[in-house]
PDB file of C-alpha atoms in Angstrom:
ATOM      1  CA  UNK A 796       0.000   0.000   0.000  1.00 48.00           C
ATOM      2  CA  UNK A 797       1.105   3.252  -1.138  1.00 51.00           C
ATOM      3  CA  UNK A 798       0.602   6.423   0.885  1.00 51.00           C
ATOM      4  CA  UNK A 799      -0.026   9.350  -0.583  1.00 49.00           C
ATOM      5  CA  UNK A 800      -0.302  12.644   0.338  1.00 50.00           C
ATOM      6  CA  UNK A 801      -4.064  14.411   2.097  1.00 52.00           C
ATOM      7  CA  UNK A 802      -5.885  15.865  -0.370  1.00 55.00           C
ATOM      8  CA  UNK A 803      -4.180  13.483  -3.902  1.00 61.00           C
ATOM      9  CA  UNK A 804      -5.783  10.077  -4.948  1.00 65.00           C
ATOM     10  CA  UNK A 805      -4.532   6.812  -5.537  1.00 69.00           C
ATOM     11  CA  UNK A 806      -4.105   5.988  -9.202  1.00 71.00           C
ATOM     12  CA  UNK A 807      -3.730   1.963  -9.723  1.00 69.00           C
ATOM     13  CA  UNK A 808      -1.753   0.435 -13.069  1.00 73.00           C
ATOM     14  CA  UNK A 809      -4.038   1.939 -16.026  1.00 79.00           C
ATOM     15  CA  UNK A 810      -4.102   4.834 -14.731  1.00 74.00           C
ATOM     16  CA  UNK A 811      -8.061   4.076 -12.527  1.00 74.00           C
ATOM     17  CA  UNK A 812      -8.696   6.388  -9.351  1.00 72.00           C
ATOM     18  CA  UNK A 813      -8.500   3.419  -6.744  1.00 68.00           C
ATOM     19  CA  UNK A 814     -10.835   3.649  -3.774  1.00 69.00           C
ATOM     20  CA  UNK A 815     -10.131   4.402  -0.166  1.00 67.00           C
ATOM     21  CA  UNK A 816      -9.607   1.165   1.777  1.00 68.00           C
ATOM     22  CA  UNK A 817     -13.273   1.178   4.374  1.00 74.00           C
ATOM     23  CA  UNK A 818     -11.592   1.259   8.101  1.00 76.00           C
ATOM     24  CA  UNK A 819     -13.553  -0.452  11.270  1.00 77.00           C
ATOM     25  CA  UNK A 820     -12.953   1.988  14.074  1.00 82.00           C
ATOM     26  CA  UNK A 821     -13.429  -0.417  17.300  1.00 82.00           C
ATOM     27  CA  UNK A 822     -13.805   1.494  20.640  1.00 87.00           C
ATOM     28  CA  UNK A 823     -13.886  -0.290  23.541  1.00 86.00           C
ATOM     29  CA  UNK A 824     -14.599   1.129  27.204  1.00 89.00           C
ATOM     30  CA  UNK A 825     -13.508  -0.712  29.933  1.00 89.00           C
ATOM     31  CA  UNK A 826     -15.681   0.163  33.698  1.00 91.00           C
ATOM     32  CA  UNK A 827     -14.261  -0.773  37.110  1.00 91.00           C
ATOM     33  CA  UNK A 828     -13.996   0.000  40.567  1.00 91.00           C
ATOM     34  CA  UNK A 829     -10.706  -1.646  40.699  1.00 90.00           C
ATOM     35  CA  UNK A 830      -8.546   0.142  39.387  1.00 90.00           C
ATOM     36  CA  UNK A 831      -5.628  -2.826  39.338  1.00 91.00           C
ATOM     37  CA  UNK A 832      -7.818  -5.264  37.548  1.00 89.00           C
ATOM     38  CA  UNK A 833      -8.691  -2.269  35.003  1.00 89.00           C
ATOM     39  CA  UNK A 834      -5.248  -1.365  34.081  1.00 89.00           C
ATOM     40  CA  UNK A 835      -3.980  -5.200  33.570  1.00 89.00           C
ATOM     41  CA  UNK A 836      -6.886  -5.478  31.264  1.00 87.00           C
ATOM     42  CA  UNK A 837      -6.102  -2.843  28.961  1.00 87.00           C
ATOM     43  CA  UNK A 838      -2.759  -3.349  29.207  1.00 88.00           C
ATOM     44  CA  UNK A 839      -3.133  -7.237  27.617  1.00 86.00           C
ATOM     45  CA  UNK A 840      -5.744  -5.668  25.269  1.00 85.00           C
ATOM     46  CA  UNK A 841      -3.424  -3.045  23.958  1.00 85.00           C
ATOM     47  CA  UNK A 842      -0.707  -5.411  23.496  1.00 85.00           C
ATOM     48  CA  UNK A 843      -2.418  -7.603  21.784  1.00 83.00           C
ATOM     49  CA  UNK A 844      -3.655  -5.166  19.452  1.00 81.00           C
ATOM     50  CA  UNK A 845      -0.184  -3.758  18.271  1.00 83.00           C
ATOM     51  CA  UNK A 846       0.681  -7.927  17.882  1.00 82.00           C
ATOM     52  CA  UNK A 847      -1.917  -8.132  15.212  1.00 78.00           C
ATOM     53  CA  UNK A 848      -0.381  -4.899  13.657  1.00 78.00           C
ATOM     54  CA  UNK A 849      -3.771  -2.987  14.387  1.00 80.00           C
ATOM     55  CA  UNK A 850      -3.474   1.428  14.944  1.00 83.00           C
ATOM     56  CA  UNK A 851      -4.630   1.825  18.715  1.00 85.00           C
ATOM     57  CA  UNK A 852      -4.770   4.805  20.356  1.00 87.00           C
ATOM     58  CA  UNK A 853      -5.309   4.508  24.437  1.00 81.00           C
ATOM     59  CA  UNK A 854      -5.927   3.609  26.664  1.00 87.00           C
ATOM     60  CA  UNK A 855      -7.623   7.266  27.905  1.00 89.00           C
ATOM     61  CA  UNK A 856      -7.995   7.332  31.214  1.00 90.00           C
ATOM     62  CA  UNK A 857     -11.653   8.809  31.857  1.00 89.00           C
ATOM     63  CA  UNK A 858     -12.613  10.834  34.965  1.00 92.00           C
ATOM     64  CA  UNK A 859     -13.077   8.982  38.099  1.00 91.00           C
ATOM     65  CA  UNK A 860     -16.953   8.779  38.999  1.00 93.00           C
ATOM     66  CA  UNK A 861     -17.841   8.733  42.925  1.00 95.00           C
ATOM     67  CA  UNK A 862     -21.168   7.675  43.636  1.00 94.00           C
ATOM     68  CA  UNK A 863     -22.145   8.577  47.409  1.00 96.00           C
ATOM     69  CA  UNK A 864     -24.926   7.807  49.445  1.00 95.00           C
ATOM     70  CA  UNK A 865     -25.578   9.251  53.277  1.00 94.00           C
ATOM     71  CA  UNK A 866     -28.517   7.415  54.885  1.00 91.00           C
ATOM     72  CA  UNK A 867     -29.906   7.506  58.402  1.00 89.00           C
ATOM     73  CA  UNK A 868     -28.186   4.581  60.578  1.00 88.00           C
ATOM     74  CA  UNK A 869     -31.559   4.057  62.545  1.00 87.00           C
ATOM     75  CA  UNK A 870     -34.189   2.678  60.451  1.00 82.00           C
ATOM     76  CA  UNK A 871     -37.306   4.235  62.048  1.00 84.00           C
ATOM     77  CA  UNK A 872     -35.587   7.697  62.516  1.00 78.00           C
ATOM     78  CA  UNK A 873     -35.945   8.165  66.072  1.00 83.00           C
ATOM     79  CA  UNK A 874     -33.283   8.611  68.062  1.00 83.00           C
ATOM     80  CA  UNK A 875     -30.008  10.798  68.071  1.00 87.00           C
ATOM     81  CA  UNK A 876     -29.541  11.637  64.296  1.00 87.00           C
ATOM     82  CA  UNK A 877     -26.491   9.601  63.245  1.00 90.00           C
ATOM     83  CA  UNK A 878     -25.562   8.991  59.821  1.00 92.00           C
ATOM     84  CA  UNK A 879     -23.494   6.525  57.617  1.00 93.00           C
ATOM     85  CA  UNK A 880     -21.692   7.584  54.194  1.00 95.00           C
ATOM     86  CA  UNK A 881     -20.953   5.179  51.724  1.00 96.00           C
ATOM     87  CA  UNK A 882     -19.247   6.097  48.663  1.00 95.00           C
ATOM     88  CA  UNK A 883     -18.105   3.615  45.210  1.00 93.00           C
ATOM     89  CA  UNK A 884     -15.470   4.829  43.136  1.00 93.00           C
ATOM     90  CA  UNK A 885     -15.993   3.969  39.119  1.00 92.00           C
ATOM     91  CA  UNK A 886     -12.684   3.746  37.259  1.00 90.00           C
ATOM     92  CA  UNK A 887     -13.140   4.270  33.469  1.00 91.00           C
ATOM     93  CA  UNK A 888     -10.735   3.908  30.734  1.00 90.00           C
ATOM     94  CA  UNK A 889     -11.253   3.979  26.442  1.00 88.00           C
ATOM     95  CA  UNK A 890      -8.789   2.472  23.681  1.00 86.00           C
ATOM     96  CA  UNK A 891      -9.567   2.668  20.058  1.00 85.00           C
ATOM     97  CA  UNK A 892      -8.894   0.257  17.240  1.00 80.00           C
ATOM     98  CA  UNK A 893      -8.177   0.880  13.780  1.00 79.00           C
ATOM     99  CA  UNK A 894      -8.631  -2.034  11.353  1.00 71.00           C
ATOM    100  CA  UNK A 895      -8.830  -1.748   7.933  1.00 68.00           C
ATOM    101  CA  UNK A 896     -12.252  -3.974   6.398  1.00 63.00           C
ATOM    102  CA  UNK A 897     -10.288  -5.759   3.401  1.00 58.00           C
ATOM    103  CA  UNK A 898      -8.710  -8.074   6.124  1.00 52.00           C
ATOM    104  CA  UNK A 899     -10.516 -11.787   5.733  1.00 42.00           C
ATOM    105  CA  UNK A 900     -12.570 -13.131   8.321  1.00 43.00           C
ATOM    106  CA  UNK A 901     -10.395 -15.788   8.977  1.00 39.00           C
ATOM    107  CA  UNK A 902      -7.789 -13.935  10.831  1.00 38.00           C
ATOM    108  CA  UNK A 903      -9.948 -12.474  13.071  1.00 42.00           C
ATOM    109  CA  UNK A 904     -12.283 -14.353  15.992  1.00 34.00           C
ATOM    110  CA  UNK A 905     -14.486 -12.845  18.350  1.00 39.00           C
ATOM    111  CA  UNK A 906     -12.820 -11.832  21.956  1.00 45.00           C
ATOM    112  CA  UNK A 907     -13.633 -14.496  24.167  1.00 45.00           C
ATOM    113  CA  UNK A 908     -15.456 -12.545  27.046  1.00 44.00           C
ATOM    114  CA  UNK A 909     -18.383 -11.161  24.301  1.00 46.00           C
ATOM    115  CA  UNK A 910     -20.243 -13.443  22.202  1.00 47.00           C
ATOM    116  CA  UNK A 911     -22.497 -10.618  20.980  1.00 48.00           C
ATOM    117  CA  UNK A 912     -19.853  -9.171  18.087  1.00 48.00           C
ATOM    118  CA  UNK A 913     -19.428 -10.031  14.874  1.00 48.00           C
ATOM    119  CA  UNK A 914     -16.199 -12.080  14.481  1.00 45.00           C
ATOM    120  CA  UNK A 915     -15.299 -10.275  11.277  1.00 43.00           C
ATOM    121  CA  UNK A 916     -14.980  -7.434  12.929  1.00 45.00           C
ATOM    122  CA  UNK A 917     -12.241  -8.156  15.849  1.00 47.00           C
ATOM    123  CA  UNK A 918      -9.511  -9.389  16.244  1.00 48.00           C
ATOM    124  CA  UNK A 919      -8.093 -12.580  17.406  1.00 47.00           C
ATOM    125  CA  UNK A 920      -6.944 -12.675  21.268  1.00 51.00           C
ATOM    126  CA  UNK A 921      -7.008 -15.099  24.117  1.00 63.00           C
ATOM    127  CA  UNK A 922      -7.295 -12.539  27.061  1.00 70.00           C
ATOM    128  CA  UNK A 923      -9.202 -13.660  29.940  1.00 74.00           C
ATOM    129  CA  UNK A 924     -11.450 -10.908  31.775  1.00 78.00           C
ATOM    130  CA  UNK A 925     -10.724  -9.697  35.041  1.00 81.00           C
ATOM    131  CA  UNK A 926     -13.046  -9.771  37.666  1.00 85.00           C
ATOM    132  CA  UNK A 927     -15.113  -6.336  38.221  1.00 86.00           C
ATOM    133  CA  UNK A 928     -13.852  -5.464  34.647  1.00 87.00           C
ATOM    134  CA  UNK A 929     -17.158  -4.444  32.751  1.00 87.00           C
ATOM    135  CA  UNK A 930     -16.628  -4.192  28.728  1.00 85.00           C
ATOM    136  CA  UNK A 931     -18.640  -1.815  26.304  1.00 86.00           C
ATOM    137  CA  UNK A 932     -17.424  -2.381  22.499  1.00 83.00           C
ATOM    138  CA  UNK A 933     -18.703   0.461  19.961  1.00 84.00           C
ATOM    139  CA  UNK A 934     -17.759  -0.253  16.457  1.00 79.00           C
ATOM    140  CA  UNK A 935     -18.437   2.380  13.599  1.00 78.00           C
ATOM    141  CA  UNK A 936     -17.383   1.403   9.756  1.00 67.00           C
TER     142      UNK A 936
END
C-alpha cells in the first residue's frame, strides 16, 4: 500500500482512481472500581492489538466517577440523628482500534469474554477478563 499525500488520490496500473480502503474503528470502554484489575486489562488488550499490527490509540484514562450515598443509621428515625456515608469509586478507561475492512474473516475471531460481536470485525486474542472489569465495544465502519 502506497501512501499518498491528504488531499491526492490513488491511481492503480491503467491509470483508474483506486478507492479508499473502508476502516472499522473499534472502541472499547472498559468500567471498574478496581482500578488494578482495570489497568492489567487494557494493558493485555493493547498489546495484543499492536501484535496483530492494528493502529490503537489509548488507553484514555476517563474521569473517576464517585457515587455517594448518606442514609440515616436508625431505620425508624428516632433517636439521636447519626448517619453513615458510603461512597463507590468507578474507574473508566477507552482504547480505540483501527482495522482496515479488506482483512478476511479468517484472521480475526471474536474476543472471548463477548459473544455478541461479529467475528469479522475483531480481532483474534485469548485474554481472559478480570473480575469487576465491565466491557462496552462500539464499532463504527
Amino acid at each position: 500500500m502506497s501512501y499518498v499525500a491528504k488531499g491526492e488520490k490513488e491511481y492503480d496500473a491503467t491509470g483508474a482512481p483506486v478507492p479508499a480502503a473502508k476502516i472499522h474503528k473499534i472502541r472499547i470502554t472498559l468500567t471498574s472500581s478496581n482500578v488494578k484489575n482495570l489497568e492489567k486489562f487494557s494493558g493485555d488488550l493493547i498489546n495484543r492489538a499492536k501484535d496483530k499490527q492494528l493502529r490503537v490509540k489509548g488507553p484514555v484514562r476517563l474521569p473517576t466517577k464517585v457515587l455517594k450515598i448518606t442514609t440515616r443509621k436508625t431505620p425508624c428515625g428516632e433517636g439521636s440523628k447519626t448517619w453513615d456515608r458510603y461512597e463507590l469509586k468507578s474507574t473508566n478507561a477507552s482504547s480505540t482500534c483501527t482495522r482496515p475492512a479488506r482483512l478476511s474473516s479468517r484472521s480475526c475471531v471474536p474476543i472471548h469474554f463477548c459473544s455478541q460481536i461479529p467475528s469479522h470485525v475483531l480481532f483474534q486474542t485469548s485474554i481472559s477478563l478480570e473480575p469487576g472489569v465491565e466491557v462496552e465495544v462500539t464499532i463504527s465502519a
